[in-house]
mmCIF file of C-alpha atoms and ligand atoms in Angstrom:
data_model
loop_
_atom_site.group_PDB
_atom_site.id
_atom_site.type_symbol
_atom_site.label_atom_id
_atom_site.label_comp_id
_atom_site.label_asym_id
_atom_site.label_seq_id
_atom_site.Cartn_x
_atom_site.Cartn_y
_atom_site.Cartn_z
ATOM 1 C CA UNK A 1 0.000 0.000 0.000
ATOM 2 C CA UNK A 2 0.921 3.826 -0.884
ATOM 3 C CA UNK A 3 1.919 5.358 2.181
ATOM 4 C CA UNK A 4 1.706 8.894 2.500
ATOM 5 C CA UNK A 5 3.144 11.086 5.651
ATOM 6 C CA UNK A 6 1.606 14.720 6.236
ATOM 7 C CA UNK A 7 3.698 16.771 8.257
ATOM 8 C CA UNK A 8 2.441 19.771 9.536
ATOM 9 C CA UNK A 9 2.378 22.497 12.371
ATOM 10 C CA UNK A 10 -0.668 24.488 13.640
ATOM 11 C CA UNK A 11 -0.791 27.143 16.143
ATOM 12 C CA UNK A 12 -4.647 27.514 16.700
ATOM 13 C CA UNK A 13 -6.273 24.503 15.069
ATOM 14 C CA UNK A 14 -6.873 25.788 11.948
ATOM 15 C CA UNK A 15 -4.611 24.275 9.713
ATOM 16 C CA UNK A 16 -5.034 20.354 11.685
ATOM 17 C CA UNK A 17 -8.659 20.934 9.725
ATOM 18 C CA UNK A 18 -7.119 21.507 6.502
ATOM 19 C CA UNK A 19 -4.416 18.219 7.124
ATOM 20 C CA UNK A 20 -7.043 15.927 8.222
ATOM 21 C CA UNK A 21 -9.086 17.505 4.903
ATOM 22 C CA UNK A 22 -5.920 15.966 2.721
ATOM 23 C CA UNK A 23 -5.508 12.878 4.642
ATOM 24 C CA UNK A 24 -9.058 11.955 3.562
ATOM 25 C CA UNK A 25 -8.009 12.274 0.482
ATOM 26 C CA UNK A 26 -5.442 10.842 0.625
ATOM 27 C CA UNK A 27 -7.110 7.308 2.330
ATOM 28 C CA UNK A 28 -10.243 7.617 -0.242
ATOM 29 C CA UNK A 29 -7.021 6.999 -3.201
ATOM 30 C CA UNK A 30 -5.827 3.781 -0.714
ATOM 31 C CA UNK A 31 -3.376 5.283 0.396
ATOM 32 C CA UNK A 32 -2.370 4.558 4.255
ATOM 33 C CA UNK A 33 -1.563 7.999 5.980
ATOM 34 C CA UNK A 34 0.731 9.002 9.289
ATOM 35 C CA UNK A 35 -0.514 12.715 10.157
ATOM 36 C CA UNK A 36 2.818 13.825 12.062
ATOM 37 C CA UNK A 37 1.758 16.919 13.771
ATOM 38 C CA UNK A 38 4.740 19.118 14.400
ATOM 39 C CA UNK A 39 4.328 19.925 18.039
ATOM 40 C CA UNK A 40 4.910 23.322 19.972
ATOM 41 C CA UNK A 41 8.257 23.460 20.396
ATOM 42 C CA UNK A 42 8.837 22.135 16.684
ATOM 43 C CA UNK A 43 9.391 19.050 17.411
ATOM 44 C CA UNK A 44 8.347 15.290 15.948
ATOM 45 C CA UNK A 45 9.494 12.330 17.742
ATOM 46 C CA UNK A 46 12.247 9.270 16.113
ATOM 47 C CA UNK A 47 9.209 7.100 15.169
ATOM 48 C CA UNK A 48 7.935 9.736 13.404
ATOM 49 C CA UNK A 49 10.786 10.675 11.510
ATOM 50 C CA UNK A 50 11.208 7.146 10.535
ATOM 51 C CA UNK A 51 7.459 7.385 9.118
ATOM 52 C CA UNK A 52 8.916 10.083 7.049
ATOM 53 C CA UNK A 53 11.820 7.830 5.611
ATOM 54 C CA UNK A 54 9.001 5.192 5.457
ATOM 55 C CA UNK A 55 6.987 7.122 3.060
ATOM 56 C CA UNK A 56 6.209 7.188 -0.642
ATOM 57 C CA UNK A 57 5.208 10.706 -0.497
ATOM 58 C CA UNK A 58 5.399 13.696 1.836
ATOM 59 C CA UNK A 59 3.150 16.196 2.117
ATOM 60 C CA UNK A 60 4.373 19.539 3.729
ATOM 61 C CA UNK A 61 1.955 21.925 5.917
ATOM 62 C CA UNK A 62 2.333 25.296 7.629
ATOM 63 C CA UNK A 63 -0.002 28.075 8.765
ATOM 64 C CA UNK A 64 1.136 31.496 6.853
ATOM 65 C CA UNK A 65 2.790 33.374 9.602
ATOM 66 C CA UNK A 66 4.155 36.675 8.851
ATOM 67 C CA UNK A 67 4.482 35.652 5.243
ATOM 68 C CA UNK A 68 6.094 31.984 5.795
ATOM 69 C CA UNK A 69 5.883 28.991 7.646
ATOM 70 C CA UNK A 70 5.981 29.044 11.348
ATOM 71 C CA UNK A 71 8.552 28.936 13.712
ATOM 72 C CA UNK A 72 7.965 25.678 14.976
ATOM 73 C CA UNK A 73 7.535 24.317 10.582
ATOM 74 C CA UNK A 74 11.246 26.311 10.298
ATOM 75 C CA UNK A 75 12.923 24.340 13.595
ATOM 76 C CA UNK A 76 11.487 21.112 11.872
ATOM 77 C CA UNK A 77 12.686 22.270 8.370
ATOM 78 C CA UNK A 78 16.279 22.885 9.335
ATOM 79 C CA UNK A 79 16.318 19.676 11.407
ATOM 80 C CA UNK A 80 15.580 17.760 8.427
ATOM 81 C CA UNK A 81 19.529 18.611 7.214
ATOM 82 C CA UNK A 82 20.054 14.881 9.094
ATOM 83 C CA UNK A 83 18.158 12.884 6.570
ATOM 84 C CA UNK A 84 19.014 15.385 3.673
ATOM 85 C CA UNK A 85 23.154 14.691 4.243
ATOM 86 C CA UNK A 86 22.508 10.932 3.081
ATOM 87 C CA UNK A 87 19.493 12.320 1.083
ATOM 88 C CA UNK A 88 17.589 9.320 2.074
ATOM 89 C CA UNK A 89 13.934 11.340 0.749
ATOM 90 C CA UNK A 90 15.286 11.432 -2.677
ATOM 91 C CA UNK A 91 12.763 11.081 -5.724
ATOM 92 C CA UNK A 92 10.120 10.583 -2.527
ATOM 93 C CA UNK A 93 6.805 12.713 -4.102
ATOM 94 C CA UNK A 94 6.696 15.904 -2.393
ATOM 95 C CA UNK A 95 3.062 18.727 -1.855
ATOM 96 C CA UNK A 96 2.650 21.531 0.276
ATOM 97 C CA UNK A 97 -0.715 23.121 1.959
ATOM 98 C CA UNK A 98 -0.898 26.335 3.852
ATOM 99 C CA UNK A 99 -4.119 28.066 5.262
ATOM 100 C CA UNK A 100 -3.965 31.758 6.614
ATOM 101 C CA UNK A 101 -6.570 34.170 7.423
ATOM 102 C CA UNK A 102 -6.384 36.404 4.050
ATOM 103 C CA UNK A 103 -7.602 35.719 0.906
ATOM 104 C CA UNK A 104 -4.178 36.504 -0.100
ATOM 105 C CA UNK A 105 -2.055 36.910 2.998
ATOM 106 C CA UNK A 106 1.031 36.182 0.488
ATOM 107 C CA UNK A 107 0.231 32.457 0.870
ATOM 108 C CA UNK A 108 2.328 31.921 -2.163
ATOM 109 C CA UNK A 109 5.925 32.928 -0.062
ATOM 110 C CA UNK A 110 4.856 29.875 1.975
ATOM 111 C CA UNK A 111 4.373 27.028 -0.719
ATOM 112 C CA UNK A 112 7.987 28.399 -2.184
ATOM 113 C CA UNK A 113 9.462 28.108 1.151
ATOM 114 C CA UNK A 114 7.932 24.223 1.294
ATOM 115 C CA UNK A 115 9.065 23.589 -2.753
ATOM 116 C CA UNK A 116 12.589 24.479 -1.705
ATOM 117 C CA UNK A 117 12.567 22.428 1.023
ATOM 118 C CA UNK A 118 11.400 20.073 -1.086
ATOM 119 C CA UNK A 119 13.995 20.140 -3.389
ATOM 120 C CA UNK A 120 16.981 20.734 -1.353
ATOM 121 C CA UNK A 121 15.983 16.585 -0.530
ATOM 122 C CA UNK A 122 15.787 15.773 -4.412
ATOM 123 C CA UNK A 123 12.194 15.081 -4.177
ATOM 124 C CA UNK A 124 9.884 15.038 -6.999
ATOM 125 C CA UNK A 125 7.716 18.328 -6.334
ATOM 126 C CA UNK A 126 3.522 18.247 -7.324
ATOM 127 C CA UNK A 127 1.024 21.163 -7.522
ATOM 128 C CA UNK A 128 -2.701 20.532 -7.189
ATOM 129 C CA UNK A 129 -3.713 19.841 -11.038
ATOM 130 C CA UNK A 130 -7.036 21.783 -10.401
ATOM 131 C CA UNK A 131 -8.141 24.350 -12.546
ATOM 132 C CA UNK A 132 -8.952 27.713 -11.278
ATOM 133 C CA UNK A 133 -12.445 28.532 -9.915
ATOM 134 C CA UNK A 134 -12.772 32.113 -11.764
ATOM 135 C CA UNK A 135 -15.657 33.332 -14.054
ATOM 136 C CA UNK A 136 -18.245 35.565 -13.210
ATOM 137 C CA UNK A 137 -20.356 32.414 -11.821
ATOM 138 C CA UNK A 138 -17.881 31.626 -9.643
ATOM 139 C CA UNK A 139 -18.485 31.028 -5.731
ATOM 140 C CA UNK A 140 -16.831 31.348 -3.043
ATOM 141 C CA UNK A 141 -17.248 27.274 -1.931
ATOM 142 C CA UNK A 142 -15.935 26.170 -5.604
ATOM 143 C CA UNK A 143 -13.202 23.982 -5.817
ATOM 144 C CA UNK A 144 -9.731 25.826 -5.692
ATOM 145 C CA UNK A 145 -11.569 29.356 -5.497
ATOM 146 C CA UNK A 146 -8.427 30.862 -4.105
ATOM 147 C CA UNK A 147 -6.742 29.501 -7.803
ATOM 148 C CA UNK A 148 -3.803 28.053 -6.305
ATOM 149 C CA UNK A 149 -1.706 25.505 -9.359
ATOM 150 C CA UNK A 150 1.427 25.120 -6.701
ATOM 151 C CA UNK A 151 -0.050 23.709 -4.039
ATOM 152 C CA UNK A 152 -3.163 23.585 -1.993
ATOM 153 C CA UNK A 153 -4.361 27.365 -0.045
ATOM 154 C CA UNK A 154 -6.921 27.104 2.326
ATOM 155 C CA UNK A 155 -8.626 30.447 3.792
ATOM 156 C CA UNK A 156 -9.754 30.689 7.258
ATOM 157 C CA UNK A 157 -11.552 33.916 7.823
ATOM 158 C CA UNK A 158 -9.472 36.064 11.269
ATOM 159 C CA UNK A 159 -12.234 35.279 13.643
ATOM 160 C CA UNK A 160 -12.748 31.807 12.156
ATOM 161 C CA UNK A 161 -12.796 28.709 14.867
ATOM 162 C CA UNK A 162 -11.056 25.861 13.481
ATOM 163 C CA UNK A 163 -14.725 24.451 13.450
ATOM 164 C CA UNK A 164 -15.995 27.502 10.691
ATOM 165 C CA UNK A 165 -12.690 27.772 9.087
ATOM 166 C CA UNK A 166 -11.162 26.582 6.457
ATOM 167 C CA UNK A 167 -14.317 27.354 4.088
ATOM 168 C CA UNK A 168 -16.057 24.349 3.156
ATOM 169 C CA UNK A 169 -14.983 24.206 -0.777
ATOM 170 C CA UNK A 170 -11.425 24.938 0.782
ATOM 171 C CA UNK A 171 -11.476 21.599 2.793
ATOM 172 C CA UNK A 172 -13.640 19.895 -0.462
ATOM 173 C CA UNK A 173 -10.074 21.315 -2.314
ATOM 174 C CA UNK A 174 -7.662 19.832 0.316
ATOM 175 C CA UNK A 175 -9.824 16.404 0.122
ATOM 176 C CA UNK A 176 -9.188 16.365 -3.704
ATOM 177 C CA UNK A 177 -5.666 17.656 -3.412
ATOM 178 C CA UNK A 178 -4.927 14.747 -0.953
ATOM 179 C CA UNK A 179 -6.271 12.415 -3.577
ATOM 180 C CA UNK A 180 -4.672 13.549 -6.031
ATOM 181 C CA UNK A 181 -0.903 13.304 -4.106
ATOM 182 C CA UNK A 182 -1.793 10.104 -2.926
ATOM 183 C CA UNK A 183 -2.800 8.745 -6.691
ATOM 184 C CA UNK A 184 0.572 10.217 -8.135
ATOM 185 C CA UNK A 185 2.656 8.330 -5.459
ATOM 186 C CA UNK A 186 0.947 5.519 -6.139
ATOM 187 C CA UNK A 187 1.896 5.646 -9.754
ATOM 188 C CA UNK A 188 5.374 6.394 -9.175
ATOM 189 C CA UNK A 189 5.484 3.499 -6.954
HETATM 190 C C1 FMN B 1 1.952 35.374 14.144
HETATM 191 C C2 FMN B 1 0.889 35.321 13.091
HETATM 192 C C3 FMN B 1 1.165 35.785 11.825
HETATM 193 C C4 FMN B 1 0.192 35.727 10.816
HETATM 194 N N1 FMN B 1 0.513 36.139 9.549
HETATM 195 C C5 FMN B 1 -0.405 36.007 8.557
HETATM 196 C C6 FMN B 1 -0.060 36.332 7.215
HETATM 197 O O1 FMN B 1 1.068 36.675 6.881
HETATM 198 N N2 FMN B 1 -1.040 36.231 6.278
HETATM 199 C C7 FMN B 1 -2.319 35.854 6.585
HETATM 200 O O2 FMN B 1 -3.167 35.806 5.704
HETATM 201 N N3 FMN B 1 -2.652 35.490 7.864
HETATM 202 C C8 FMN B 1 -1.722 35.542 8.839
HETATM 203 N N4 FMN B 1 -2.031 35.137 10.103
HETATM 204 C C9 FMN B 1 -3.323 34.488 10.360
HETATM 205 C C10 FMN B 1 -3.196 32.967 10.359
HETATM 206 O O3 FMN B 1 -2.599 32.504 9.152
HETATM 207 C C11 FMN B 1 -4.571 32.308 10.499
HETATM 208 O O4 FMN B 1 -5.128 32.692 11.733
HETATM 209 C C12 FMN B 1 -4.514 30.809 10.396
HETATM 210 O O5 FMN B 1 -5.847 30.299 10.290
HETATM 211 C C13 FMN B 1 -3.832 30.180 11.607
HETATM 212 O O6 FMN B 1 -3.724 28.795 11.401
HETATM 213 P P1 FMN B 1 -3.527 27.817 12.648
HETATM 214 O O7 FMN B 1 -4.798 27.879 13.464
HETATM 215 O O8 FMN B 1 -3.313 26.473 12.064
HETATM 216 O O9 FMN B 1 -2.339 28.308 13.416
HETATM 217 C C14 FMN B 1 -1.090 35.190 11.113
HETATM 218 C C15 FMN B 1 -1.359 34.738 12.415
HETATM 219 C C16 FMN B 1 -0.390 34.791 13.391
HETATM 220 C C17 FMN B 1 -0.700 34.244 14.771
#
């Protein structure tokens, strides 16, 4: 079976909506999913990282903080330079997800910051394959409304709960998007 690690931080519960969004995805395609949440201090613990050396794919999630990934996605980031020496996640599939309050919010800085990351570790980098929701009949709870080709943006309104935020077509999105990885990996198994 596909297996398929998510790997994510999130400071107020927003973005855990978003992850477990792709994970169901990512089990509707077969897959079999490890959600590693990244925890306060920005850590994961040795069985998790060896889920991450386990896995076909690896799927990269931040809230946008100040423009980027948190600090706690960062201290996890840079303590990935162990496995990249040997680059033991090389040709592993790589995706990235971010959610911030904006409709905007410079989201975009974010998913760069995870494709790097991504391919300092030679993996093989994919965007969500969705076309944009954008004509004058468009709605707000379309799939990939916010138009996003390099990886999955999810919107949580300011004073959003995790429970009313991300949107509903947002989490719809990260369901498909989590497919989607999950069906590549598989294919490149
Ligand atoms: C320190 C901090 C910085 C933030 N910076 C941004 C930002 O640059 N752009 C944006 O749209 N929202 C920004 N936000 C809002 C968060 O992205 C938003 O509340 C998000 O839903 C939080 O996700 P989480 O609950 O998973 O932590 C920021 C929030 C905090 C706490």
């Amino acid at each position: 079976m596909t297996k398929v690690a998510i790997v994510y931080h999130s400071g107020y519960g927003h973005t855990t909506k978003a992850a477990e969004a792709v994970q169901a995805g990512a089990v509707a395609a077969g897959a079999e999913v490890d959600l590693i949440l990244i925890d306060k201090e920005g850590n994961i613990t040795d069985a998790q990282w060896a889920s991450l050396a386990a896995a076909q794919a690896i799927i990269f999630g931040s809230p946008t903080y100040m423009g980027t990934v948190s600090w706690q996605f960062k201290k996890f980031a840079d303590a990935t330079s162990k496995p990249w020496y040997t680059q033991v996640w090389k040709d592993k599939i790589a995706a990235g997800f971010t959610n911030s309050a904006s409709m905007n919010g410079d989201k975009l800085s974010t998913l760069h910051y995870l494709f790097t990351l991504s391919q300092q570790h030679s993996m093989i980098w994919v965007g969500t394959g969705m076309m944009p929701s954008n004509s004058k009949a468009a709605q707000r709870n379309d799939i990939n409304y916010l138009a996003s080709f390099s990886g999955l943006m999810t919107q949580s309104p300011s004073d959003a709960s995790p429970e009313e935020g991300p949107l509903p077509g947002d989490l719809e999105t990260a369901k498909l998007f989590g497919q989607r990885i999950a069906t590549v990996a598989k294919k490149l198994a």
